[in-house]
Amino acid sequence: MDHEDRIALFLDYENLALGVRDHHGGGAFDFRPIADALAERGRVVVRRAYADWSYFDEDRRMLTRSHVELIEIPQRMGASRKNAADIKMAVDAVELAFERGYISTFVICTGDSDFTPLVHKLRELNKRVIGVGVEKSTSALLPPACDEFLYYDRLEGVDVPPPAARRSRPARTTPPGPAAEPAVEPLAEAAPAEEGRARDVDTLAVQLVQTVAGMQGSSSGDVTASALKRALLRKDPTFSESDYGFRTFGELLRHLAARNVVELAAGPAKGDPEVSLPEQGDRDVAFGLLRSVVVDLAGEGGTVALSGLKDQLRRARPDFSEKKLGYRGFLQFCKAAATGGVVELRWSPEDGDYLLTPQTP
């Protein structure tokens, strides 16, 4: 238990409940998917929800059964109920951060950008912050501020209704005659809920390779799967391997390893393998492609300008991408090829560009 994260959960309940009602076809908010997601991340020791509960009488029973402490923010004449709840929740969170040093993670359930300063302050206090919000009612400012952001709509156990079909227009009045079938506009087939958030695995592979390359370049230690996952979350707090169709991060890595995008080796702990980039293979093929294109354009002793050279490589091999090999840009890729003795690379002040000359193999 000493190694478990202690979690404090704060729910801006009105924001969540109204977000679900407005964007889930009038459905009711269900706390259980959030509780399950947090149970996988640590031990929840504080659960508080803030609202004027006279507006959410039915929800009180559901939250009470889940051991959530209900903080009453009554509406007062001439006062803003929303601001009162926000301020009370922020004050309680900061107070708890100072008084309960053992709490390592704060979960702020809201889509309101007004809580962004609270997130920043908690992170200044060395607390990990996880945000939770309804996707269509969450401000774009809030997720990047968090260490991790969970969209309620994507949590396991949340049923998102399909978009409501448009009503057909009334049929035009027709002359008296045989009864005709009512003109009904065919319903468009509802797209699967997952389709709207399906993401390109190839794009993910590029981001993952760049992250591994950056971590290898900035640290002398090995890159483990757990450290890689944390780095990906720092880049994109909304990242989740489930959005790409994988149950676990390890399953995603094994899929990419089978495609020779990364290599996996036994790590310091069971289930936490070391992740590295293939040293040979695709990189050598890409270097050979670069040299052959330079030779074709300039001959054995000629030179070729860097500008436009990448397009020439893609004409020869449409799937070429230096980013898939771990290079952040085409110039970095060419510098690596020069270091490997494949080409010579020099800056030409007269041409205002880099010039490449093929080297003898």
Tab-separated table of C-alpha atoms in Angstrom:
chain	number	residue	atom	x	y	z
A	1	MET	CA	0.000	0.000	0.000
A	2	ASP	CA	2.936	2.334	0.602
A	3	HIS	CA	3.583	2.491	-3.124
A	4	GLU	CA	0.002	3.315	-4.077
A	5	ASP	CA	-0.996	6.811	-5.137
A	6	ARG	CA	-3.359	8.485	-2.663
A	7	ILE	CA	-6.057	10.305	-4.620
A	8	ALA	CA	-8.329	13.198	-3.665
A	9	LEU	CA	-11.392	13.525	-5.896
A	10	PHE	CA	-13.256	16.815	-6.375
A	11	LEU	CA	-16.392	16.961	-8.536
A	12	ASP	CA	-17.854	20.166	-9.925
A	13	TYR	CA	-21.101	18.283	-10.073
A	14	GLU	CA	-23.282	20.834	-11.814
A	15	ASN	CA	-20.779	21.117	-14.673
A	16	LEU	CA	-20.643	17.339	-15.148
A	17	ALA	CA	-24.352	16.655	-14.778
A	18	LEU	CA	-25.387	19.419	-17.163
A	19	GLY	CA	-22.678	18.424	-19.638
A	20	VAL	CA	-23.979	14.844	-19.724
A	21	ARG	CA	-27.578	16.004	-19.993
A	22	ASP	CA	-26.873	18.424	-22.835
A	23	HIS	CA	-24.578	16.207	-24.893
A	24	HIS	CA	-25.770	12.683	-24.078
A	25	GLY	CA	-29.382	13.041	-25.154
A	26	GLY	CA	-30.691	14.019	-21.736
A	27	GLY	CA	-29.074	11.051	-20.020
A	28	ALA	CA	-28.128	10.978	-16.351
A	29	PHE	CA	-24.589	11.251	-15.030
A	30	ASP	CA	-23.121	7.969	-13.727
A	31	PHE	CA	-20.322	8.158	-11.185
A	32	ARG	CA	-19.310	4.496	-11.438
A	33	PRO	CA	-17.130	4.793	-14.622
A	34	ILE	CA	-15.068	7.540	-12.951
A	35	ALA	CA	-14.686	5.489	-9.765
A	36	ASP	CA	-13.538	2.463	-11.774
A	37	ALA	CA	-11.002	4.503	-13.769
A	38	LEU	CA	-9.516	5.968	-10.585
A	39	ALA	CA	-9.383	2.576	-8.853
A	40	GLU	CA	-6.926	1.530	-11.570
A	41	ARG	CA	-4.705	4.532	-10.763
A	42	GLY	CA	-4.533	4.432	-6.980
A	43	ARG	CA	-6.401	4.567	-3.668
A	44	VAL	CA	-9.098	7.256	-3.449
A	45	VAL	CA	-9.027	8.639	0.089
A	46	VAL	CA	-11.162	11.768	-0.425
A	47	ARG	CA	-14.362	12.061	-2.475
A	48	ARG	CA	-16.220	15.363	-2.522
A	49	ALA	CA	-18.915	16.720	-4.812
A	50	TYR	CA	-20.043	20.367	-4.857
A	51	ALA	CA	-23.501	21.571	-5.919
A	52	ASP	CA	-26.803	23.025	-4.792
A	53	TRP	CA	-28.272	19.594	-4.136
A	54	SER	CA	-31.861	20.796	-4.245
A	55	TYR	CA	-31.413	20.699	-8.030
A	56	PHE	CA	-30.023	17.140	-8.032
A	57	ASP	CA	-32.171	15.265	-5.558
A	58	GLU	CA	-32.057	11.900	-7.382
A	59	ASP	CA	-28.293	12.084	-7.880
A	60	ARG	CA	-27.671	12.403	-4.153
A	61	ARG	CA	-28.598	8.761	-3.536
A	62	MET	CA	-26.278	7.533	-6.307
A	63	LEU	CA	-23.330	9.516	-4.943
A	64	THR	CA	-24.018	8.594	-1.324
A	65	ARG	CA	-23.938	4.901	-2.221
A	66	SER	CA	-20.476	5.541	-3.719
A	67	HIS	CA	-19.300	7.177	-0.455
A	68	VAL	CA	-19.012	10.660	-1.942
A	69	GLU	CA	-19.205	13.527	0.555
A	70	LEU	CA	-21.801	16.044	-0.648
A	71	ILE	CA	-20.832	19.689	-0.109
A	72	GLU	CA	-23.905	21.881	-0.126
A	73	ILE	CA	-23.643	25.199	-1.970
A	74	PRO	CA	-27.140	26.709	-1.534
A	75	GLN	CA	-28.413	29.314	-3.924
A	76	ARG	CA	-28.769	32.733	-2.348
A	77	MET	CA	-30.713	35.669	-3.615
A	78	GLY	CA	-28.468	37.995	-5.600
A	79	ALA	CA	-25.504	35.618	-5.511
A	80	SER	CA	-23.957	33.452	-8.205
A	81	ARG	CA	-24.348	29.794	-7.272
A	82	LYS	CA	-21.741	28.722	-9.864
A	83	ASN	CA	-18.993	31.028	-8.572
A	84	ALA	CA	-19.673	30.046	-4.959
A	85	ALA	CA	-19.209	26.350	-5.791
A	86	ASP	CA	-16.060	26.974	-7.830
A	87	ILE	CA	-14.398	29.056	-5.100
A	88	LYS	CA	-15.292	26.614	-2.316
A	89	MET	CA	-13.959	23.663	-4.321
A	90	ALA	CA	-10.692	25.461	-5.157
A	91	VAL	CA	-10.117	26.562	-1.548
A	92	ASP	CA	-10.747	23.043	-0.225
A	93	ALA	CA	-8.378	21.486	-2.766
A	94	VAL	CA	-5.498	23.841	-1.944
A	95	GLU	CA	-6.107	23.465	1.797
A	96	LEU	CA	-6.000	19.673	1.453
A	97	ALA	CA	-2.769	19.871	-0.561
A	98	PHE	CA	-1.077	21.619	2.374
A	99	GLU	CA	-2.659	19.634	5.197
A	100	ARG	CA	-2.465	16.106	3.719
A	101	GLY	CA	1.035	15.649	2.371
A	102	TYR	CA	0.433	11.966	1.694
A	103	ILE	CA	-2.089	12.810	-1.046
A	104	SER	CA	-0.110	12.621	-4.276
A	105	THR	CA	-2.851	12.982	-6.909
A	106	PHE	CA	-5.769	15.373	-7.234
A	107	VAL	CA	-8.633	14.594	-9.601
A	108	ILE	CA	-10.573	17.669	-10.712
A	109	CYS	CA	-13.819	16.662	-12.410
A	110	THR	CA	-15.000	19.598	-14.482
A	111	GLY	CA	-14.765	21.057	-17.948
A	112	ASP	CA	-14.636	24.647	-16.725
A	113	SER	CA	-11.501	26.612	-17.673
A	114	ASP	CA	-11.906	28.644	-14.444
A	115	PHE	CA	-10.194	25.734	-12.668
A	116	THR	CA	-7.014	26.040	-14.761
A	117	PRO	CA	-5.255	28.245	-12.125
A	118	LEU	CA	-6.103	25.632	-9.481
A	119	VAL	CA	-4.502	22.921	-11.633
A	120	HIS	CA	-1.366	25.020	-12.062
A	121	LYS	CA	-1.151	25.696	-8.337
A	122	LEU	CA	-1.523	22.020	-7.406
A	123	ARG	CA	1.227	21.094	-9.856
A	124	GLU	CA	3.444	23.801	-8.320
A	125	LEU	CA	2.900	21.996	-5.024
A	126	ASN	CA	4.272	18.811	-6.639
A	127	LYS	CA	0.878	17.154	-6.948
A	128	ARG	CA	-0.175	15.105	-9.955
A	129	VAL	CA	-3.434	16.392	-11.429
A	130	ILE	CA	-5.922	14.339	-13.426
A	131	GLY	CA	-8.826	16.136	-15.081
A	132	VAL	CA	-12.172	14.592	-15.997
A	133	GLY	CA	-14.765	16.278	-18.177
A	134	VAL	CA	-17.485	15.756	-20.762
A	135	GLU	CA	-15.785	16.065	-24.131
A	136	LYS	CA	-18.105	18.559	-25.825
A	137	SER	CA	-18.442	20.787	-22.780
A	138	THR	CA	-14.770	20.883	-21.758
A	139	SER	CA	-12.772	24.035	-22.397
A	140	ALA	CA	-9.751	23.587	-24.676
A	141	LEU	CA	-7.621	25.336	-22.029
A	142	LEU	CA	-8.093	22.742	-19.296
A	143	PRO	CA	-6.709	19.398	-20.651
A	144	PRO	CA	-3.206	20.717	-21.538
A	145	ALA	CA	-2.822	22.058	-17.992
A	146	CYS	CA	-3.299	18.601	-16.433
A	147	ASP	CA	-0.897	15.676	-16.133
A	148	GLU	CA	-3.626	13.453	-17.543
A	149	PHE	CA	-7.131	14.217	-18.781
A	150	LEU	CA	-9.922	11.662	-19.040
A	151	TYR	CA	-12.940	12.369	-21.181
A	152	TYR	CA	-16.018	11.027	-19.415
A	153	ASP	CA	-17.503	9.981	-22.763
A	154	ARG	CA	-14.570	7.599	-23.414
A	155	LEU	CA	-14.551	5.841	-20.045
A	156	GLU	CA	-15.421	2.170	-19.889
A	157	GLY	CA	-19.082	1.775	-18.957
A	158	VAL	CA	-20.332	5.070	-20.401
A	159	ASP	CA	-22.941	4.575	-23.118
A	160	VAL	CA	-22.933	7.499	-25.530
A	161	PRO	CA	-26.197	7.637	-27.509
A	162	PRO	CA	-25.906	7.982	-31.300
A	163	PRO	CA	-26.642	11.411	-32.787
A	164	ALA	CA	-30.382	11.993	-33.079
A	165	ALA	CA	-31.610	11.555	-36.644
A	166	ARG	CA	-33.003	14.646	-38.296
A	167	ARG	CA	-36.748	14.830	-38.607
A	168	SER	CA	-38.078	14.620	-42.136
A	169	ARG	CA	-39.864	17.590	-43.602
A	170	PRO	CA	-43.648	17.289	-44.007
A	171	ALA	CA	-44.623	15.827	-47.360
A	172	ARG	CA	-46.155	18.189	-49.874
A	173	THR	CA	-49.923	18.096	-50.232
A	174	THR	CA	-50.926	15.783	-53.102
A	175	PRO	CA	-54.173	15.659	-55.050
A	176	PRO	CA	-56.821	13.212	-53.817
A	177	GLY	CA	-56.107	9.723	-55.015
A	178	PRO	CA	-55.009	6.325	-53.828
A	179	ALA	CA	-53.430	6.404	-50.429
A	180	ALA	CA	-49.699	6.712	-50.814
A	181	GLU	CA	-46.963	5.644	-48.513
A	182	PRO	CA	-45.935	8.561	-46.276
A	183	ALA	CA	-42.808	10.233	-47.531
A	184	VAL	CA	-40.164	9.452	-44.954
A	185	GLU	CA	-36.637	10.682	-45.325
A	186	PRO	CA	-34.303	7.693	-44.957
A	187	LEU	CA	-32.382	7.785	-41.726
A	188	ALA	CA	-28.683	8.189	-42.132
A	189	GLU	CA	-26.884	5.234	-40.665
A	190	ALA	CA	-25.447	6.333	-37.343
A	191	ALA	CA	-21.692	6.192	-37.267
A	192	PRO	CA	-20.279	3.962	-34.546
A	193	ALA	CA	-19.410	5.843	-31.386
A	194	GLU	CA	-15.769	4.819	-31.720
A	195	GLU	CA	-15.441	6.049	-35.290
A	196	GLY	CA	-15.482	9.711	-34.345
A	197	ARG	CA	-12.486	9.297	-32.070
A	198	ALA	CA	-10.562	6.652	-33.990
A	199	ARG	CA	-7.000	7.798	-34.495
A	200	ASP	CA	-4.365	6.874	-37.012
A	201	VAL	CA	-1.944	4.319	-35.553
A	202	ASP	CA	0.726	5.431	-38.044
A	203	THR	CA	0.546	8.967	-36.668
A	204	LEU	CA	0.858	7.557	-33.159
A	205	ALA	CA	3.884	5.500	-34.237
A	206	VAL	CA	5.635	8.666	-35.452
A	207	GLN	CA	4.924	10.470	-32.156
A	208	LEU	CA	6.053	7.479	-30.116
A	209	VAL	CA	9.303	7.056	-32.073
A	210	GLN	CA	10.094	10.764	-31.724
A	211	THR	CA	9.468	10.528	-27.983
A	212	VAL	CA	11.738	7.498	-27.581
A	213	ALA	CA	14.469	9.216	-29.619
A	214	GLY	CA	14.179	12.361	-27.515
A	215	MET	CA	14.320	10.421	-24.249
A	216	GLN	CA	17.352	8.438	-25.437
A	217	GLY	CA	19.090	11.671	-26.419
A	218	SER	CA	18.381	13.477	-23.156
A	219	SER	CA	19.143	10.619	-20.746
A	220	SER	CA	21.851	8.021	-20.462
A	221	GLY	CA	19.445	5.502	-18.958
A	222	ASP	CA	17.197	3.033	-20.729
A	223	VAL	CA	13.671	4.015	-21.724
A	224	THR	CA	11.066	1.856	-19.992
A	225	ALA	CA	7.468	1.458	-21.102
A	226	SER	CA	6.151	3.186	-17.971
A	227	ALA	CA	8.459	6.194	-18.478
A	228	LEU	CA	7.443	6.355	-22.137
A	229	LYS	CA	3.745	6.364	-21.211
A	230	ARG	CA	4.327	9.235	-18.772
A	231	ALA	CA	6.205	11.189	-21.446
A	232	LEU	CA	3.365	10.704	-23.932
A	233	LEU	CA	0.884	11.931	-21.342
A	234	ARG	CA	3.008	15.021	-20.717
A	235	LYS	CA	2.853	15.769	-24.449
A	236	ASP	CA	-0.862	15.012	-24.727
A	237	PRO	CA	-2.759	14.592	-21.427
A	238	THR	CA	-5.730	13.133	-23.331
A	239	PHE	CA	-3.636	10.251	-24.728
A	240	SER	CA	-5.094	6.788	-24.215
A	241	GLU	CA	-4.105	3.612	-26.012
A	242	SER	CA	-7.767	2.553	-25.975
A	243	ASP	CA	-8.493	5.290	-28.533
A	244	TYR	CA	-6.387	3.286	-30.977
A	245	GLY	CA	-8.064	-0.037	-30.229
A	246	PHE	CA	-5.571	-1.450	-27.700
A	247	ARG	CA	-6.502	-2.699	-24.253
A	248	THR	CA	-3.154	-1.893	-22.630
A	249	PHE	CA	-0.068	0.161	-23.397
A	250	GLY	CA	1.964	-3.050	-23.508
A	251	GLU	CA	-0.313	-4.418	-26.216
A	252	LEU	CA	0.264	-1.259	-28.251
A	253	LEU	CA	4.036	-1.601	-27.877
A	254	ARG	CA	3.945	-5.253	-28.936
A	255	HIS	CA	1.956	-4.263	-32.024
A	256	LEU	CA	4.549	-1.627	-32.961
A	257	ALA	CA	7.400	-4.044	-32.222
A	258	ALA	CA	5.870	-6.558	-34.647
A	259	ARG	CA	5.988	-3.810	-37.296
A	260	ASN	CA	9.675	-3.123	-36.484
A	261	VAL	CA	8.842	0.394	-35.288
A	262	VAL	CA	10.386	-0.228	-31.851
A	263	GLU	CA	12.291	-3.012	-30.124
A	264	LEU	CA	11.360	-4.440	-26.726
A	265	ALA	CA	13.667	-6.059	-24.185
A	266	ALA	CA	13.304	-7.237	-20.588
A	267	GLY	CA	13.102	-4.267	-18.251
A	268	PRO	CA	13.896	-3.693	-14.565
A	269	ALA	CA	10.433	-4.887	-13.536
A	270	LYS	CA	8.044	-7.505	-14.823
A	271	GLY	CA	5.580	-5.988	-17.279
A	272	ASP	CA	7.725	-2.879	-17.789
A	273	PRO	CA	9.964	-3.655	-20.793
A	274	GLU	CA	12.725	-1.448	-22.149
A	275	VAL	CA	11.819	0.323	-25.388
A	276	SER	CA	14.415	1.224	-28.019
A	277	LEU	CA	14.600	2.062	-31.705
A	278	PRO	CA	15.887	-0.441	-34.256
A	279	GLU	CA	19.555	0.345	-34.837
A	280	GLN	CA	19.785	-1.197	-38.290
A	281	GLY	CA	17.324	-2.321	-40.947
A	282	ASP	CA	14.988	0.504	-41.899
A	283	ARG	CA	17.547	3.204	-41.104
A	284	ASP	CA	20.194	1.675	-43.357
A	285	VAL	CA	17.624	1.267	-46.123
A	286	ALA	CA	16.674	4.943	-45.785
A	287	PHE	CA	20.346	6.022	-45.880
A	288	GLY	CA	20.824	3.921	-49.014
A	289	LEU	CA	17.774	5.542	-50.568
A	290	LEU	CA	19.180	9.002	-49.806
A	291	ARG	CA	22.512	8.195	-51.433
A	292	SER	CA	20.940	6.659	-54.549
A	293	VAL	CA	18.683	9.691	-55.065
A	294	VAL	CA	21.615	12.088	-54.642
A	295	VAL	CA	23.634	10.061	-57.168
A	296	ASP	CA	20.730	10.019	-59.640
A	297	LEU	CA	20.340	13.792	-59.396
A	298	ALA	CA	23.984	14.874	-59.407
A	299	GLY	CA	26.193	11.937	-60.359
A	300	GLU	CA	28.989	10.500	-58.231
A	301	GLY	CA	30.929	13.745	-57.850
A	302	GLY	CA	28.117	16.302	-58.009
A	303	THR	CA	26.192	18.073	-55.314
A	304	VAL	CA	22.497	18.418	-54.578
A	305	ALA	CA	20.785	21.129	-52.549
A	306	LEU	CA	18.890	20.061	-49.454
A	307	SER	CA	15.817	22.078	-50.465
A	308	GLY	CA	13.413	19.883	-52.391
A	309	LEU	CA	15.434	16.724	-51.797
A	310	LYS	CA	12.846	15.200	-49.487
A	311	ASP	CA	10.248	15.410	-52.259
A	312	GLN	CA	12.627	13.511	-54.535
A	313	LEU	CA	12.978	10.754	-51.943
A	314	ARG	CA	9.212	10.487	-51.677
A	315	ARG	CA	8.906	10.149	-55.429
A	316	ALA	CA	11.245	7.170	-55.231
A	317	ARG	CA	9.602	5.803	-52.083
A	318	PRO	CA	6.193	7.337	-51.222
A	319	ASP	CA	6.168	5.947	-47.671
A	320	PHE	CA	9.471	7.603	-46.712
A	321	SER	CA	9.347	9.530	-43.444
A	322	GLU	CA	12.356	10.501	-41.391
A	323	LYS	CA	10.091	10.879	-38.358
A	324	LYS	CA	9.295	7.160	-38.396
A	325	LEU	CA	13.029	6.590	-37.911
A	326	GLY	CA	13.172	8.868	-34.864
A	327	TYR	CA	14.466	12.051	-36.529
A	328	ARG	CA	12.690	15.298	-35.816
A	329	GLY	CA	13.410	16.779	-39.223
A	330	PHE	CA	14.887	16.012	-42.628
A	331	LEU	CA	18.047	18.012	-41.875
A	332	GLN	CA	18.686	15.904	-38.760
A	333	PHE	CA	18.238	12.765	-40.883
A	334	CYS	CA	20.767	14.047	-43.450
A	335	LYS	CA	23.239	14.923	-40.684
A	336	ALA	CA	22.937	11.369	-39.376
A	337	ALA	CA	23.575	10.045	-42.885
A	338	ALA	CA	26.660	12.284	-43.109
A	339	THR	CA	27.899	11.007	-39.753
A	340	GLY	CA	27.467	7.475	-41.080
A	341	GLY	CA	29.594	8.264	-44.129
A	342	VAL	CA	26.736	7.921	-46.619
A	343	VAL	CA	26.886	11.505	-47.870
A	344	GLU	CA	28.881	14.647	-47.260
A	345	LEU	CA	26.872	17.578	-45.966
A	346	ARG	CA	28.130	21.167	-45.965
A	347	TRP	CA	26.650	24.643	-45.774
A	348	SER	CA	27.079	26.848	-48.865
A	349	PRO	CA	26.852	30.607	-48.154
A	350	GLU	CA	26.672	31.285	-51.893
A	351	ASP	CA	23.639	29.038	-52.360
A	352	GLY	CA	22.128	29.777	-48.957
A	353	ASP	CA	21.487	26.062	-48.528
A	354	TYR	CA	23.054	22.779	-47.467
A	355	LEU	CA	24.704	20.770	-50.254
A	356	LEU	CA	24.954	16.975	-50.281
A	357	THR	CA	27.644	14.980	-52.070
A	358	PRO	CA	27.483	11.148	-52.255
A	359	GLN	CA	30.290	9.331	-50.506
A	360	THR	CA	31.959	6.186	-51.799
A	361	PRO	CA	30.484	3.144	-50.025
